[in-house]
PDB file of C-alpha atoms in Angstrom:
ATOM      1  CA  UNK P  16       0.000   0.000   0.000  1.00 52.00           C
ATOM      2  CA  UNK P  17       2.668   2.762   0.649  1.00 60.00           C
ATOM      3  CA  UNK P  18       4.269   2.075  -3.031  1.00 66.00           C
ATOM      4  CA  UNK P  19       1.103   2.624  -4.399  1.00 60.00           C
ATOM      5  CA  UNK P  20       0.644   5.833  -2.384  1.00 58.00           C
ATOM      6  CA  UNK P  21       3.070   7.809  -4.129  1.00 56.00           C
ATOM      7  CA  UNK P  22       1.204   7.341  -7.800  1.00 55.00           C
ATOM      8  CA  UNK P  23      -1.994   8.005  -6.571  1.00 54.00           C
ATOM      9  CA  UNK P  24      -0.718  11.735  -5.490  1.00 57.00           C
ATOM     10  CA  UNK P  25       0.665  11.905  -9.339  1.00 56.00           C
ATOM     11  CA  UNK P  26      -2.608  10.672 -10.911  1.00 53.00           C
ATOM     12  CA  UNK P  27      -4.419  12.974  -8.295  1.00 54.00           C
ATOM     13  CA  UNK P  28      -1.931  15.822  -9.454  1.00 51.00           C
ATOM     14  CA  UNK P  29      -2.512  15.134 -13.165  1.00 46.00           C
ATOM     15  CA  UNK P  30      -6.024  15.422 -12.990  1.00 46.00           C
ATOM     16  CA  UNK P  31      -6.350  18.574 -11.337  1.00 44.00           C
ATOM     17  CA  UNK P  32      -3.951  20.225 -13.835  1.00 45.00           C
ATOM     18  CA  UNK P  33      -6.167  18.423 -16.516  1.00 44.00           C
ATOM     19  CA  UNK P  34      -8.819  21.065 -15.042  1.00 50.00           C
ATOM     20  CA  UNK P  35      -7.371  24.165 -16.442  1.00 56.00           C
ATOM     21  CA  UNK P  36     -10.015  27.129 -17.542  1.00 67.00           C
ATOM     22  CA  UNK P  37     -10.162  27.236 -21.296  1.00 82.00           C
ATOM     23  CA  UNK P  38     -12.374  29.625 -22.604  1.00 89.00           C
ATOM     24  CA  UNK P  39     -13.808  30.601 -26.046  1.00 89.00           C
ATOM     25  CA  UNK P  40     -11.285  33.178 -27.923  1.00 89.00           C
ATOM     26  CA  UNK P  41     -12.899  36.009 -28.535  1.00 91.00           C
ATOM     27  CA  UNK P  42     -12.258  38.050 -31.879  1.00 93.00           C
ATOM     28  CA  UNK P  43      -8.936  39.670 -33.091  1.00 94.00           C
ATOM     29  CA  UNK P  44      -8.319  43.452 -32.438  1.00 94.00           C
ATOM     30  CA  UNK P  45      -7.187  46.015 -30.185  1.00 94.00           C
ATOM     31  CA  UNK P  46      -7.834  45.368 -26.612  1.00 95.00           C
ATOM     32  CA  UNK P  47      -9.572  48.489 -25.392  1.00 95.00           C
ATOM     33  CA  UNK P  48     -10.465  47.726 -21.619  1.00 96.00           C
ATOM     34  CA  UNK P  49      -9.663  45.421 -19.154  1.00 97.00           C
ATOM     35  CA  UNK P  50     -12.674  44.166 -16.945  1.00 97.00           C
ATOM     36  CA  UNK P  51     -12.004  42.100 -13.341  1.00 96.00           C
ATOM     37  CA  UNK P  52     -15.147  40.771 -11.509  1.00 96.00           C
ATOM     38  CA  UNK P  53     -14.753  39.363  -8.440  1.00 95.00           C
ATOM     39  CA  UNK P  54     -12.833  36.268  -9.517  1.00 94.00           C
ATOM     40  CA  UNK P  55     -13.550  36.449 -13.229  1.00 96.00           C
ATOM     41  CA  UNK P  56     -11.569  38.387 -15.665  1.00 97.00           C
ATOM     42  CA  UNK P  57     -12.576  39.970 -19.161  1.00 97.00           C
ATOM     43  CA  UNK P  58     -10.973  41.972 -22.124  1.00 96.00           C
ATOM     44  CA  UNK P  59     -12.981  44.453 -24.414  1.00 96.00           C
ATOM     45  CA  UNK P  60     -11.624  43.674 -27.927  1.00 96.00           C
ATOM     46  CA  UNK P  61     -12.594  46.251 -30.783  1.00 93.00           C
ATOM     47  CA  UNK P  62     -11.941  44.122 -33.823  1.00 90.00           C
ATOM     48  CA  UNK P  63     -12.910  46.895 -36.120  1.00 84.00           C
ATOM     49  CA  UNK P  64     -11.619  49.874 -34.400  1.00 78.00           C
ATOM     50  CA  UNK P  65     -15.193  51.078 -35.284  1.00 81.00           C
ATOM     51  CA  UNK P  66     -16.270  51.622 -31.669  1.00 82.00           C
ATOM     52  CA  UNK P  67     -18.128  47.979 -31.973  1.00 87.00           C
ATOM     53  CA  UNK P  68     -16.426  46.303 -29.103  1.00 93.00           C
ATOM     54  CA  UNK P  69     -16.412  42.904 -28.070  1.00 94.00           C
ATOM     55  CA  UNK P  70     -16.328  41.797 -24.152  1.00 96.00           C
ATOM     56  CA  UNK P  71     -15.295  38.647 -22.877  1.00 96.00           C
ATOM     57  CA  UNK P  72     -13.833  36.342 -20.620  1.00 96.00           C
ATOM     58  CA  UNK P  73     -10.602  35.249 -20.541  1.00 96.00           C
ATOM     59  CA  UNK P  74      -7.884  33.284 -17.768  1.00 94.00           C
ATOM     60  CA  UNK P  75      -6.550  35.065 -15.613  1.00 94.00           C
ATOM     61  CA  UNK P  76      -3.202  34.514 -17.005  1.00 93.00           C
ATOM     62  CA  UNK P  77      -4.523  36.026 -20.594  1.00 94.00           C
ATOM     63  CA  UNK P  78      -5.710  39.103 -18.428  1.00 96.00           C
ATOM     64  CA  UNK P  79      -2.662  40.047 -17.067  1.00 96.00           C
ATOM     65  CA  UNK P  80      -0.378  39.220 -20.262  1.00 95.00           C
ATOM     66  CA  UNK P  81      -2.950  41.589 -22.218  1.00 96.00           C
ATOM     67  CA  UNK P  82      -2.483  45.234 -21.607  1.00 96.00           C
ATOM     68  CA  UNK P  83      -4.755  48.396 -23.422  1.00 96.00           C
ATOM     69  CA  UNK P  84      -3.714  48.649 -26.776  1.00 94.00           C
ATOM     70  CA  UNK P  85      -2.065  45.123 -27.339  1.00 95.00           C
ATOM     71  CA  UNK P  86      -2.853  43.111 -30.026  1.00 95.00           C
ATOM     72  CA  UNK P  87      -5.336  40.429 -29.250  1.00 95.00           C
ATOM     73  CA  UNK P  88      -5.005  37.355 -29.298  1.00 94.00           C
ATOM     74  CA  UNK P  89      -1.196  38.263 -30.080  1.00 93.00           C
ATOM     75  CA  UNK P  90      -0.876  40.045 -26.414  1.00 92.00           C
ATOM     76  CA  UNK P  91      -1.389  35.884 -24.908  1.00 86.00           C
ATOM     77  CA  UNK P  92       1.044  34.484 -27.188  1.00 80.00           C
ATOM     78  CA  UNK P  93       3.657  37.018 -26.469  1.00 69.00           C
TER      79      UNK P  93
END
């Protein structure tokens, strides 16, 4: 039982990683405004630069990486 202990933490590690949030992309464009709510995080995209913006949500780690005026979705892979 204790050699099997040891896996069950890597399988149990595995699948929580497996868990990751993965939202929809939203469209290409200029990110105009950064949105936080609570524990969710979203961008404002204008993909037209036409004043017809785009909100949406996005990881956390895509919120940070993406700053006003960056290129989205070039700002995540950056």
């Amino acid at each position: 039982m204790h050699r099997l202990a040891p896996i069950l933490v890597a399988v149990g590690a595995l699948a929580l990683a497996g868990c990751a949030q993965d939202f929809d992309p939203g469209p290409k464009g200029e990110v105009t405004e950064k949105i936080k709510d609570g524990k969710k995080f979203y961008l404002v995209v204008d993909p037209t630069k036409a004043g017809k913006e785009k909100k949406f949500r996005v990881s956390k780690y895509d919120y940070h990486d993406c700053n006003r005026g960056s290129k989205y979705p070039k700002c995540v892979d950056d």
